[in-house]
mmCIF file of C-alpha atoms and ligand atoms in Angstrom:
data_model
loop_
_atom_site.group_PDB
_atom_site.id
_atom_site.type_symbol
_atom_site.label_atom_id
_atom_site.label_comp_id
_atom_site.label_asym_id
_atom_site.label_seq_id
_atom_site.Cartn_x
_atom_site.Cartn_y
_atom_site.Cartn_z
ATOM 1 C CA MET Q 274 128.925 121.866 131.654
ATOM 2 C CA THR Q 275 125.497 122.963 130.444
ATOM 3 C CA MET Q 276 123.410 124.229 133.327
ATOM 4 C CA LEU Q 277 119.855 125.411 133.093
ATOM 5 C CA HIS Q 278 119.258 129.028 133.974
ATOM 6 C CA PRO Q 279 116.928 130.730 136.452
ATOM 7 C CA GLU Q 280 113.350 131.197 135.206
ATOM 8 C CA THR Q 281 110.954 128.977 136.893
ATOM 9 C CA ALA Q 282 109.186 125.973 135.529
ATOM 10 C CA GLU Q 283 107.415 125.275 138.797
ATOM 11 C CA ALA Q 284 104.477 127.553 138.043
ATOM 12 C CA ALA Q 285 103.503 125.246 135.231
ATOM 13 C CA LEU Q 286 103.590 122.090 137.286
ATOM 14 C CA ASP Q 287 100.024 121.981 138.504
ATOM 15 C CA ASP Q 288 97.802 121.944 135.443
ATOM 16 C CA GLU Q 289 99.440 121.651 132.090
ATOM 17 C CA ILE Q 290 101.903 119.102 130.785
ATOM 18 C CA LEU Q 291 105.299 120.472 131.684
ATOM 19 C CA THR Q 292 107.628 120.494 128.696
ATOM 20 C CA CYS Q 293 110.999 122.202 128.715
ATOM 21 C CA LEU Q 294 113.027 120.569 125.947
ATOM 22 C CA GLY Q 295 110.757 120.079 122.947
ATOM 23 C CA PRO Q 296 110.985 117.363 120.288
ATOM 24 C CA ASP Q 297 112.711 119.981 118.104
ATOM 25 C CA GLY Q 298 115.621 120.083 120.559
ATOM 26 C CA VAL Q 299 114.814 123.659 121.596
ATOM 27 C CA LEU Q 300 114.754 124.545 125.278
ATOM 28 C CA HIS Q 301 111.391 126.299 125.414
ATOM 29 C CA ARG Q 302 111.305 126.701 129.166
ATOM 30 C CA GLU Q 303 114.175 126.937 131.577
ATOM 31 C CA THR Q 304 114.147 125.734 135.144
ATOM 32 C CA THR Q 305 115.725 126.777 138.397
ATOM 33 C CA VAL Q 306 116.693 123.299 139.413
ATOM 34 C CA GLY Q 307 119.712 122.807 137.201
ATOM 35 C CA GLY Q 308 120.754 119.394 136.067
ATOM 36 C CA ASP Q 309 123.830 118.557 134.070
ATOM 37 C CA LEU Q 310 122.750 117.863 130.510
ATOM 38 C CA PHE Q 311 126.041 116.157 129.675
ATOM 39 C CA VAL Q 312 125.554 113.708 132.516
ATOM 40 C CA MET Q 313 121.942 113.065 131.573
ATOM 41 C CA TYR Q 314 122.795 112.570 127.887
ATOM 42 C CA ARG Q 315 125.459 110.024 128.795
ATOM 43 C CA ASP Q 316 123.094 108.274 131.230
ATOM 44 C CA MET Q 317 120.415 107.932 128.572
ATOM 45 C CA VAL Q 318 122.763 106.669 125.864
ATOM 46 C CA LEU Q 319 124.529 104.153 128.083
ATOM 47 C CA SER Q 320 121.402 102.845 129.770
ATOM 48 C CA ARG Q 321 119.753 102.446 126.353
ATOM 49 C CA ARG Q 322 122.745 100.344 125.366
ATOM 50 C CA VAL Q 323 122.214 98.161 128.446
ATOM 51 C CA ASP Q 324 118.658 97.639 127.228
ATOM 52 C CA THR Q 325 119.704 96.843 123.638
ATOM 53 C CA GLU Q 326 122.367 94.378 124.753
ATOM 54 C CA ALA Q 327 119.962 92.675 127.139
ATOM 55 C CA ILE Q 328 117.435 92.127 124.357
ATOM 56 C CA ALA Q 329 120.157 90.592 122.164
ATOM 57 C CA LEU Q 330 121.308 88.360 125.030
ATOM 58 C CA GLN Q 331 117.758 87.192 125.581
ATOM 59 C CA ARG Q 332 117.447 86.362 121.887
ATOM 60 C CA GLN Q 333 120.679 84.353 122.136
ATOM 61 C CA GLY Q 334 119.220 82.315 124.983
ATOM 62 C CA GLU Q 335 121.374 83.918 127.679
ATOM 63 C CA LEU Q 336 118.457 85.539 129.535
ATOM 64 C CA GLY Q 337 115.030 84.106 130.230
ATOM 65 C CA LEU Q 338 113.220 87.393 129.729
ATOM 66 C CA TRP Q 339 113.838 91.124 129.380
ATOM 67 C CA PRO Q 340 111.411 94.042 129.852
ATOM 68 C CA SER Q 341 112.668 96.770 127.538
ATOM 69 C CA MET Q 342 112.543 100.435 128.534
ATOM 70 C CA LEU Q 343 113.152 101.803 125.015
ATOM 71 C CA GLY Q 344 111.697 105.305 124.802
ATOM 72 C CA GLN Q 345 111.401 105.808 128.574
ATOM 73 C CA GLU Q 346 114.996 106.941 129.214
ATOM 74 C CA GLY Q 347 114.088 110.632 129.501
ATOM 75 C CA ALA Q 348 111.536 110.037 132.248
ATOM 76 C CA GLN Q 349 113.826 107.685 134.122
ATOM 77 C CA VAL Q 350 117.076 109.622 133.948
ATOM 78 C CA GLY Q 351 115.339 112.902 134.804
ATOM 79 C CA ALA Q 352 113.856 111.270 137.884
ATOM 80 C CA GLY Q 353 116.922 109.222 138.772
ATOM 81 C CA ARG Q 354 119.214 112.255 138.729
ATOM 82 C CA ALA Q 355 116.823 114.152 141.004
ATOM 83 C CA LEU Q 356 117.558 111.762 143.858
ATOM 84 C CA ARG Q 357 120.024 112.680 146.561
ATOM 85 C CA PRO Q 358 122.229 109.962 148.063
ATOM 86 C CA ARG Q 359 120.075 109.579 151.200
ATOM 87 C CA ASP Q 360 116.821 109.321 149.247
ATOM 88 C CA ILE Q 361 115.705 105.836 148.314
ATOM 89 C CA ALA Q 362 114.077 104.587 145.117
ATOM 90 C CA PHE Q 363 111.652 101.682 144.798
ATOM 91 C CA PRO Q 364 111.538 100.456 141.181
ATOM 92 C CA THR Q 365 109.252 98.159 139.211
ATOM 93 C CA TYR Q 366 111.059 95.807 136.799
ATOM 94 C CA ARG Q 367 111.613 98.340 133.993
ATOM 95 C CA GLU Q 368 113.691 101.067 135.681
ATOM 96 C CA HIS Q 369 117.016 100.127 134.105
ATOM 97 C CA ALA Q 370 118.017 103.769 133.596
ATOM 98 C CA VAL Q 371 117.233 104.626 137.220
ATOM 99 C CA ALA Q 372 119.317 101.641 138.316
ATOM 100 C CA TRP Q 373 122.085 103.053 136.146
ATOM 101 C CA CYS Q 374 121.804 106.489 137.771
ATOM 102 C CA ARG Q 375 121.969 104.871 141.217
ATOM 103 C CA GLY Q 376 125.187 103.044 140.302
ATOM 104 C CA VAL Q 377 123.829 99.497 140.106
ATOM 105 C CA ASP Q 378 126.099 97.382 137.902
ATOM 106 C CA PRO Q 379 124.099 96.476 134.752
ATOM 107 C CA VAL Q 380 125.476 92.931 134.899
ATOM 108 C CA GLN Q 381 123.778 92.558 138.265
ATOM 109 C CA LEU Q 382 120.489 93.573 136.650
ATOM 110 C CA LEU Q 383 120.929 90.807 134.104
ATOM 111 C CA GLY Q 384 121.381 88.193 136.814
ATOM 112 C CA LEU Q 385 117.767 88.553 137.814
ATOM 113 C CA PHE Q 386 116.623 87.868 134.253
ATOM 114 C CA ARG Q 387 119.166 85.071 133.781
ATOM 115 C CA GLY Q 388 117.833 83.369 136.873
ATOM 116 C CA THR Q 389 121.191 83.403 138.598
ATOM 117 C CA THR Q 390 120.038 85.483 141.534
ATOM 118 C CA LEU Q 391 116.832 86.083 143.432
ATOM 119 C CA GLY Q 392 117.555 89.773 143.771
ATOM 120 C CA GLY Q 393 120.793 90.946 142.304
ATOM 121 C CA TRP Q 394 122.119 93.791 144.379
ATOM 122 C CA ASN Q 395 122.212 95.101 147.919
ATOM 123 C CA PRO Q 396 119.495 97.791 148.157
ATOM 124 C CA ARG Q 397 121.357 99.501 150.987
ATOM 125 C CA GLU Q 398 124.483 100.117 148.934
ATOM 126 C CA ASN Q 399 122.812 102.447 146.436
ATOM 127 C CA ASN Q 400 119.502 103.177 148.154
ATOM 128 C CA PHE Q 401 117.871 101.425 145.217
ATOM 129 C CA ASN Q 402 115.484 98.701 146.265
ATOM 130 C CA LEU Q 403 115.160 95.383 144.433
ATOM 131 C CA TYR Q 404 113.050 95.081 141.295
ATOM 132 C CA THR Q 405 109.431 94.200 142.065
ATOM 133 C CA LEU Q 406 107.416 92.150 139.605
ATOM 134 C CA VAL Q 407 104.206 92.097 141.622
ATOM 135 C CA ILE Q 408 102.386 95.076 140.133
ATOM 136 C CA GLY Q 409 101.840 97.858 142.668
ATOM 137 C CA ALA Q 410 103.421 96.043 145.630
ATOM 138 C CA GLN Q 411 106.383 98.424 145.732
ATOM 139 C CA THR Q 412 104.084 101.397 146.360
ATOM 140 C CA LEU Q 413 103.209 100.000 149.776
ATOM 141 C CA HIS Q 414 106.837 99.106 150.464
ATOM 142 C CA ALA Q 415 107.726 102.708 149.661
ATOM 143 C CA VAL Q 416 105.004 104.130 151.862
ATOM 144 C CA GLY Q 417 106.090 101.899 154.725
ATOM 145 C CA TYR Q 418 109.643 103.119 154.266
ATOM 146 C CA ALA Q 419 108.446 106.730 154.248
ATOM 147 C CA MET Q 420 106.658 106.098 157.559
ATOM 148 C CA GLY Q 421 110.009 104.967 158.935
ATOM 149 C CA ILE Q 422 111.659 108.183 157.733
ATOM 150 C CA VAL Q 423 109.026 110.206 159.590
ATOM 151 C CA ARG Q 424 109.498 108.167 162.759
ATOM 152 C CA ASP Q 425 113.266 108.651 162.511
ATOM 153 C CA GLY Q 426 112.640 112.398 162.396
ATOM 154 C CA ASP Q 427 114.413 112.684 159.031
ATOM 155 C CA VAL Q 428 111.893 114.963 157.382
ATOM 156 C CA GLY Q 429 111.338 118.710 157.573
ATOM 157 C CA THR Q 430 114.389 119.445 159.729
ATOM 158 C CA GLY Q 431 115.847 121.791 157.122
ATOM 159 C CA ASP Q 432 119.166 119.956 157.343
ATOM 160 C CA PRO Q 433 120.058 118.836 153.799
ATOM 161 C CA ASP Q 434 122.257 116.080 155.201
ATOM 162 C CA ARG Q 435 119.403 114.676 157.193
ATOM 163 C CA ASP Q 436 116.080 115.102 155.380
ATOM 164 C CA ARG Q 437 115.173 112.210 153.077
ATOM 165 C CA ALA Q 438 112.405 111.192 150.718
ATOM 166 C CA VAL Q 439 111.224 108.111 148.852
ATOM 167 C CA LEU Q 440 110.766 107.960 145.087
ATOM 168 C CA VAL Q 441 108.611 105.059 143.979
ATOM 169 C CA PHE Q 442 108.099 104.083 140.357
ATOM 170 C CA LEU Q 443 104.927 102.600 138.962
ATOM 171 C CA GLY Q 444 103.294 102.002 135.615
ATOM 172 C CA ASP Q 445 99.877 103.210 134.499
ATOM 173 C CA GLY Q 446 98.555 99.664 134.935
ATOM 174 C CA ALA Q 447 99.553 99.710 138.603
ATOM 175 C CA LEU Q 448 96.945 102.418 139.228
ATOM 176 C CA SER Q 449 94.246 99.760 138.919
ATOM 177 C CA GLU Q 450 95.753 97.721 141.739
ATOM 178 C CA GLY Q 451 94.284 97.937 145.222
ATOM 179 C CA GLU Q 452 97.739 98.188 146.754
ATOM 180 C CA THR Q 453 98.539 101.369 144.854
ATOM 181 C CA ASN Q 454 95.312 102.964 146.030
ATOM 182 C CA GLU Q 455 96.019 101.895 149.605
ATOM 183 C CA ALA Q 456 99.465 103.418 149.289
ATOM 184 C CA PHE Q 457 97.893 106.694 148.151
ATOM 185 C CA VAL Q 458 95.549 106.658 151.149
ATOM 186 C CA TRP Q 459 98.401 106.196 153.629
ATOM 187 C CA ALA Q 460 100.678 108.678 151.904
ATOM 188 C CA ALA Q 461 97.978 111.359 151.985
ATOM 189 C CA ALA Q 462 96.628 110.646 155.459
ATOM 190 C CA GLN Q 463 100.076 110.758 157.054
ATOM 191 C CA ASN Q 464 101.518 113.419 154.742
ATOM 192 C CA LEU Q 465 104.448 111.126 153.972
ATOM 193 C CA PRO Q 466 107.694 112.105 152.227
ATOM 194 C CA VAL Q 467 107.001 110.010 149.147
ATOM 195 C CA VAL Q 468 106.892 110.826 145.437
ATOM 196 C CA PHE Q 469 104.961 108.461 143.181
ATOM 197 C CA PHE Q 470 106.544 108.568 139.726
ATOM 198 C CA CYS Q 471 104.158 107.010 137.225
ATOM 199 C CA GLN Q 472 105.512 106.398 133.763
ATOM 200 C CA ASN Q 473 102.339 106.469 131.747
ATOM 201 C CA ASN Q 474 103.743 104.504 128.840
ATOM 202 C CA GLN Q 475 100.149 104.078 127.588
ATOM 203 C CA TRP Q 476 99.986 100.309 127.866
ATOM 204 C CA ALA Q 477 99.656 97.721 130.636
ATOM 205 C CA ILE Q 478 100.719 94.816 128.413
ATOM 206 C CA SER Q 479 97.783 94.865 125.942
ATOM 207 C CA ALA Q 480 95.449 97.117 127.977
ATOM 208 C CA PRO Q 481 95.570 100.805 127.000
ATOM 209 C CA TYR Q 482 95.206 103.423 129.734
ATOM 210 C CA SER Q 483 91.827 104.438 128.282
ATOM 211 C CA VAL Q 484 90.227 101.184 129.479
ATOM 212 C CA GLN Q 485 91.420 101.801 133.033
ATOM 213 C CA SER Q 486 90.390 105.352 133.816
ATOM 214 C CA ARG Q 487 88.281 108.291 132.714
ATOM 215 C CA VAL Q 488 90.658 110.832 134.171
ATOM 216 C CA SER Q 489 94.367 111.426 133.741
ATOM 217 C CA VAL Q 490 96.878 109.720 135.993
ATOM 218 C CA ALA Q 491 97.773 113.021 137.658
ATOM 219 C CA GLN Q 492 94.115 113.853 138.401
ATOM 220 C CA ARG Q 493 93.757 110.689 140.395
ATOM 221 C CA ALA Q 494 95.971 112.147 143.121
ATOM 222 C CA GLN Q 495 93.416 114.890 143.791
ATOM 223 C CA GLY Q 496 90.833 112.387 144.936
ATOM 224 C CA PHE Q 497 93.237 111.253 147.617
ATOM 225 C CA GLY Q 498 94.056 114.813 148.623
ATOM 226 C CA PHE Q 499 97.514 115.356 147.278
ATOM 227 C CA ARG Q 500 99.209 116.973 144.361
ATOM 228 C CA GLY Q 501 99.336 115.467 140.889
ATOM 229 C CA VAL Q 502 101.464 116.904 138.081
ATOM 230 C CA ARG Q 503 101.970 116.008 134.437
ATOM 231 C CA VAL Q 504 105.227 116.137 132.542
ATOM 232 C CA ASP Q 505 106.404 115.251 129.078
ATOM 233 C CA GLY Q 506 108.148 112.007 129.950
ATOM 234 C CA ASN Q 507 110.316 112.126 126.827
ATOM 235 C CA ASP Q 508 111.771 115.410 128.033
ATOM 236 C CA VAL Q 509 114.572 114.666 130.462
ATOM 237 C CA VAL Q 510 114.712 118.312 131.581
ATOM 238 C CA ALA Q 511 111.015 118.450 132.478
ATOM 239 C CA SER Q 512 111.145 115.085 134.197
ATOM 240 C CA HIS Q 513 114.117 116.241 136.215
ATOM 241 C CA ALA Q 514 112.549 119.590 137.147
ATOM 242 C CA ALA Q 515 109.285 118.038 138.301
ATOM 243 C CA THR Q 516 111.013 115.334 140.333
ATOM 244 C CA VAL Q 517 113.461 117.730 141.995
ATOM 245 C CA ASP Q 518 110.539 119.932 142.972
ATOM 246 C CA ALA Q 519 108.449 117.048 144.314
ATOM 247 C CA LEU Q 520 111.349 115.525 146.266
ATOM 248 C CA ASP Q 521 112.228 118.927 147.741
ATOM 249 C CA ARG Q 522 108.663 119.330 148.963
ATOM 250 C CA ALA Q 523 108.615 115.798 150.365
ATOM 251 C CA ARG Q 524 111.897 116.213 152.250
ATOM 252 C CA ALA Q 525 110.670 119.537 153.646
ATOM 253 C CA GLY Q 526 107.543 117.909 155.072
ATOM 254 C CA GLY Q 527 105.241 119.000 152.252
ATOM 255 C CA GLY Q 528 103.883 115.514 151.691
ATOM 256 C CA PRO Q 529 103.376 113.344 148.645
ATOM 257 C CA THR Q 530 103.171 114.129 144.932
ATOM 258 C CA LEU Q 531 102.076 111.957 142.043
ATOM 259 C CA ILE Q 532 104.056 112.703 138.889
ATOM 260 C CA GLU Q 533 102.612 111.471 135.619
ATOM 261 C CA ALA Q 534 105.400 111.234 133.066
ATOM 262 C CA ILE Q 535 103.725 110.827 129.701
ATOM 263 C CA THR Q 536 105.795 108.525 127.540
ATOM 264 C CA TYR Q 537 105.540 105.397 125.437
ATOM 265 C CA ARG Q 538 106.856 101.856 125.623
ATOM 266 C CA ARG Q 539 108.257 101.449 122.111
ATOM 267 C CA ASN Q 540 109.151 97.788 122.409
ATOM 268 C CA PRO Q 541 106.834 94.916 123.331
ATOM 269 C CA HIS Q 542 105.978 94.544 127.028
ATOM 270 C CA THR Q 543 108.776 91.983 127.396
ATOM 271 C CA THR Q 544 110.724 89.772 125.028
ATOM 272 C CA SER Q 545 107.869 87.253 125.430
ATOM 273 C CA ASP Q 546 105.222 89.640 124.125
ATOM 274 C CA ASP Q 547 104.023 90.321 120.560
ATOM 275 C CA ASP Q 548 102.707 93.871 120.548
ATOM 276 C CA GLY Q 549 101.665 93.544 116.894
ATOM 277 C CA ARG Q 550 98.626 91.675 118.202
ATOM 278 C CA TYR Q 551 97.169 94.653 120.031
ATOM 279 C CA ARG Q 552 98.574 97.937 118.750
ATOM 280 C CA ASP Q 553 99.322 99.766 115.564
ATOM 281 C CA ALA Q 554 102.959 100.104 114.493
ATOM 282 C CA GLY Q 555 102.150 103.681 113.435
ATOM 283 C CA LEU Q 556 101.900 104.650 117.099
ATOM 284 C CA THR Q 557 105.404 103.439 117.773
ATOM 285 C CA GLU Q 558 106.675 105.392 114.777
ATOM 286 C CA HIS Q 559 104.955 108.496 116.101
ATOM 287 C CA TRP Q 560 106.675 108.138 119.458
ATOM 288 C CA SER Q 561 110.041 107.325 117.869
ATOM 289 C CA ALA Q 562 109.982 110.835 116.439
ATOM 290 C CA LEU Q 563 109.674 112.131 120.032
ATOM 291 C CA ASP Q 564 112.767 110.257 121.163
ATOM 292 C CA PRO Q 565 114.280 111.646 124.391
ATOM 293 C CA ILE Q 566 117.913 111.085 123.405
ATOM 294 C CA ALA Q 567 117.630 112.548 119.909
ATOM 295 C CA ARG Q 568 116.093 115.766 121.215
ATOM 296 C CA LEU Q 569 118.807 116.316 123.816
ATOM 297 C CA ARG Q 570 121.503 115.574 121.237
ATOM 298 C CA THR Q 571 119.974 118.121 118.862
ATOM 299 C CA HIS Q 572 119.938 120.651 121.684
ATOM 300 C CA LEU Q 573 123.552 120.017 122.677
ATOM 301 C CA GLU Q 574 124.767 120.111 119.071
ATOM 302 C CA SER Q 575 122.947 123.329 118.351
ATOM 303 C CA SER Q 576 124.438 124.779 121.570
ATOM 304 C CA GLY Q 577 127.880 124.194 120.098
ATOM 305 C CA VAL Q 578 128.933 121.069 121.973
ATOM 306 C CA ALA Q 579 131.972 119.622 120.184
ATOM 307 C CA PRO Q 580 131.670 116.287 118.317
ATOM 308 C CA ASP Q 581 134.376 114.908 120.636
ATOM 309 C CA PHE Q 582 131.831 114.641 123.436
ATOM 310 C CA PHE Q 583 129.506 112.418 121.396
ATOM 311 C CA ALA Q 584 132.461 110.335 120.181
ATOM 312 C CA GLU Q 585 133.590 109.782 123.771
ATOM 313 C CA VAL Q 586 130.140 108.590 124.818
ATOM 314 C CA ALA Q 587 129.972 106.298 121.777
ATOM 315 C CA ALA Q 588 133.349 104.784 122.669
ATOM 316 C CA GLU Q 589 132.211 104.285 126.250
ATOM 317 C CA GLU Q 590 129.091 102.615 124.929
ATOM 318 C CA GLN Q 591 131.164 100.056 123.005
ATOM 319 C CA LEU Q 592 133.196 99.157 126.081
ATOM 320 C CA LEU Q 593 130.034 98.863 128.149
ATOM 321 C CA ALA Q 594 128.424 96.556 125.576
ATOM 322 C CA GLU Q 595 131.434 94.247 125.612
ATOM 323 C CA ARG Q 596 131.500 94.215 129.411
ATOM 324 C CA ILE Q 597 127.800 93.382 129.569
ATOM 325 C CA ARG Q 598 128.112 90.490 127.115
ATOM 326 C CA SER Q 599 131.108 88.886 128.809
ATOM 327 C CA GLY Q 600 129.828 89.702 132.303
ATOM 328 C CA CYS Q 601 126.459 88.108 131.636
ATOM 329 C CA ARG Q 602 127.975 84.852 130.402
ATOM 330 C CA ALA Q 603 130.330 84.767 133.396
ATOM 331 C CA LEU Q 604 127.567 85.094 136.003
ATOM 332 C CA PRO Q 605 127.810 82.231 138.496
ATOM 333 C CA GLU Q 606 125.416 79.330 138.160
ATOM 334 C CA PRO Q 607 122.816 79.520 140.916
ATOM 335 C CA ASP Q 608 122.399 76.955 143.650
ATOM 336 C CA PRO Q 609 119.070 75.268 142.784
ATOM 337 C CA ALA Q 610 118.275 74.975 146.502
ATOM 338 C CA THR Q 611 118.313 78.746 147.074
ATOM 339 C CA PRO Q 612 114.616 79.533 146.502
ATOM 340 C CA PHE Q 613 113.626 76.787 148.941
ATOM 341 C CA LEU Q 614 116.115 77.886 151.568
ATOM 342 C CA HIS Q 615 114.864 81.460 151.578
ATOM 343 C CA THR Q 616 111.114 80.889 151.536
ATOM 344 C CA LEU Q 617 110.494 80.107 155.204
ATOM 345 C CA ALA Q 618 112.641 80.459 158.326
ATOM 346 C CA THR Q 619 112.256 76.732 159.021
ATOM 347 C CA MET Q 620 111.612 74.355 156.174
ATOM 348 C CA PRO Q 621 108.587 72.110 156.761
ATOM 349 C CA ALA Q 622 108.774 68.425 155.838
ATOM 350 C CA GLU Q 623 106.718 68.886 152.674
ATOM 351 C CA LEU Q 624 109.097 71.544 151.378
ATOM 352 C CA GLU Q 625 112.075 69.280 152.220
ATOM 353 C CA LEU Q 626 110.521 66.626 149.959
ATOM 354 C CA GLN Q 627 109.967 69.147 147.188
ATOM 355 C CA LEU Q 628 113.561 70.334 147.486
ATOM 356 C CA ALA Q 629 114.872 66.769 147.209
ATOM 357 C CA ALA Q 630 112.684 66.148 144.151
ATOM 358 C CA HIS Q 631 113.815 69.405 142.581
ATOM 359 C CA LEU Q 632 117.522 68.655 143.143
ATOM 360 C CA ALA Q 633 117.050 65.181 141.655
ATOM 361 C CA PHE Q 634 115.319 66.714 138.632
ATOM 362 C CA VAL Q 635 118.115 69.254 138.139
ATOM 363 C CA ALA Q 636 120.729 66.471 138.388
ATOM 364 C CA THR Q 637 119.058 63.923 136.120
ATOM 365 C CA GLY Q 638 116.490 65.819 134.053
ATOM 366 C CA GLU Q 639 113.948 63.193 135.189
ATOM 367 C CA ALA Q 640 110.923 64.186 137.257
ATOM 368 C CA THR Q 641 110.297 61.940 140.262
ATOM 369 C CA ALA Q 642 106.773 60.695 141.002
ATOM 370 C CA SER Q 643 105.303 62.439 144.031
HETATM 371 C C1 TPP J 815 99.682 91.689 140.949
HETATM 372 C C2 TPP J 815 100.013 91.401 139.526
HETATM 373 N N1 TPP J 815 99.010 91.245 138.636
HETATM 374 C C3 TPP J 815 99.284 90.976 137.345
HETATM 375 C C4 TPP J 815 100.579 90.841 136.929
HETATM 376 C C5 TPP J 815 100.882 90.546 135.468
HETATM 377 N N2 TPP J 815 101.459 91.726 134.837
HETATM 378 C C6 TPP J 815 102.765 91.841 134.623
HETATM 379 S S1 TPP J 815 103.170 93.302 133.921
HETATM 380 C C7 TPP J 815 101.562 93.795 133.870
HETATM 381 C C8 TPP J 815 101.200 95.144 133.295
HETATM 382 C C9 TPP J 815 101.775 96.284 134.066
HETATM 383 O O1 TPP J 815 101.560 97.477 133.367
HETATM 384 P P1 TPP J 815 102.056 98.851 133.915
HETATM 385 O O2 TPP J 815 101.817 98.963 135.374
HETATM 386 O O3 TPP J 815 101.473 99.897 133.050
HETATM 387 O O4 TPP J 815 103.645 98.807 133.727
HETATM 388 P P2 TPP J 815 104.525 98.620 132.408
HETATM 389 O O5 TPP J 815 104.731 97.131 132.247
HETATM 390 O O6 TPP J 815 103.809 99.231 131.278
HETATM 391 O O7 TPP J 815 105.816 99.274 132.701
HETATM 392 C C10 TPP J 815 100.730 92.815 134.410
HETATM 393 C C11 TPP J 815 99.272 92.934 134.485
HETATM 394 C C12 TPP J 815 101.606 90.981 137.886
HETATM 395 N N3 TPP J 815 102.899 90.888 137.564
HETATM 396 N N4 TPP J 815 101.293 91.271 139.177
#
């Protein structure tokens, strides 16, 4: 097991961009917080394979859509492995590697994008909330949850089996949403145990971060009165160190932190997007050279890790890929009435009519005149 050694990284968290494991695979800065590099390597490789298989399945017509996370595995695994079991994570729709770290079955993730489920998993089982496609909405859900933690008295007790925190993920584009700013206001005003983890992957579909703000993501926290830190999001060690530190503070009653993990979305926004229309392929090449998995592999190899370890992960990857492909095709067909049944507690007459028309359409392929 490779553990990181004492020598603090925390001093660097406030101003500069925290980098521990550089693109050259050299550990330039060590941290006190530990983190098993074997586990995080495996997490990144296997969750990337989930992503690759999902894209292929979408291309084969098995999924309606897929938002790829290629290039963001370092940020996500570093953050995901910083969570303790009692903490809860609120994702967007791109946190496939965090879902992996929380133990969500990847086939369940696919169900949402195959249209066979409205959610996919039980958030209580893994303390991993459902994916949220409404940009920024999950920040308020997270803040509301953090208020509940405070009211339950599960913060600042010093009991590691009791204190909890919330880790909420957001994209750079979400910072322009009113809800996110409201969430920041509440988190600051009530000193809530919440960590906002923003993957600044540079793009909100076709809008670059530069058209949204004149200051960095992390600086925006200061205006609300809480701490903002910047990390190299392609450095799983730095991402992990910053998130462990922020969650520790939150659980101890130290209030919120905004982490800006600087990374890059190397694939189009989703499988429905053509990023060639708005950005230069050279940028993607640049970021490919900063790949989070390659740098950790270089580090492990140069530390003398035997080839057997990489072979084992590769074999596991093959089995996972096969399981994902067969599992996706075996997902149960959804009941077409489900969305109607779960919209309102009591279905009004108009919705009953719409349901009947929808069921007739599904059965016959013919739309009925309204
Ligand atoms: C409230 C809302 N407005 C607009 C959209 C359409 N939309 C989907 S993804 C997206 C961009 C989000 O960018 P960012 O927050 O940076 O996250 P990323 O997709 O890069 O992970 C937008 C505008 C939406 N889903 N919800």
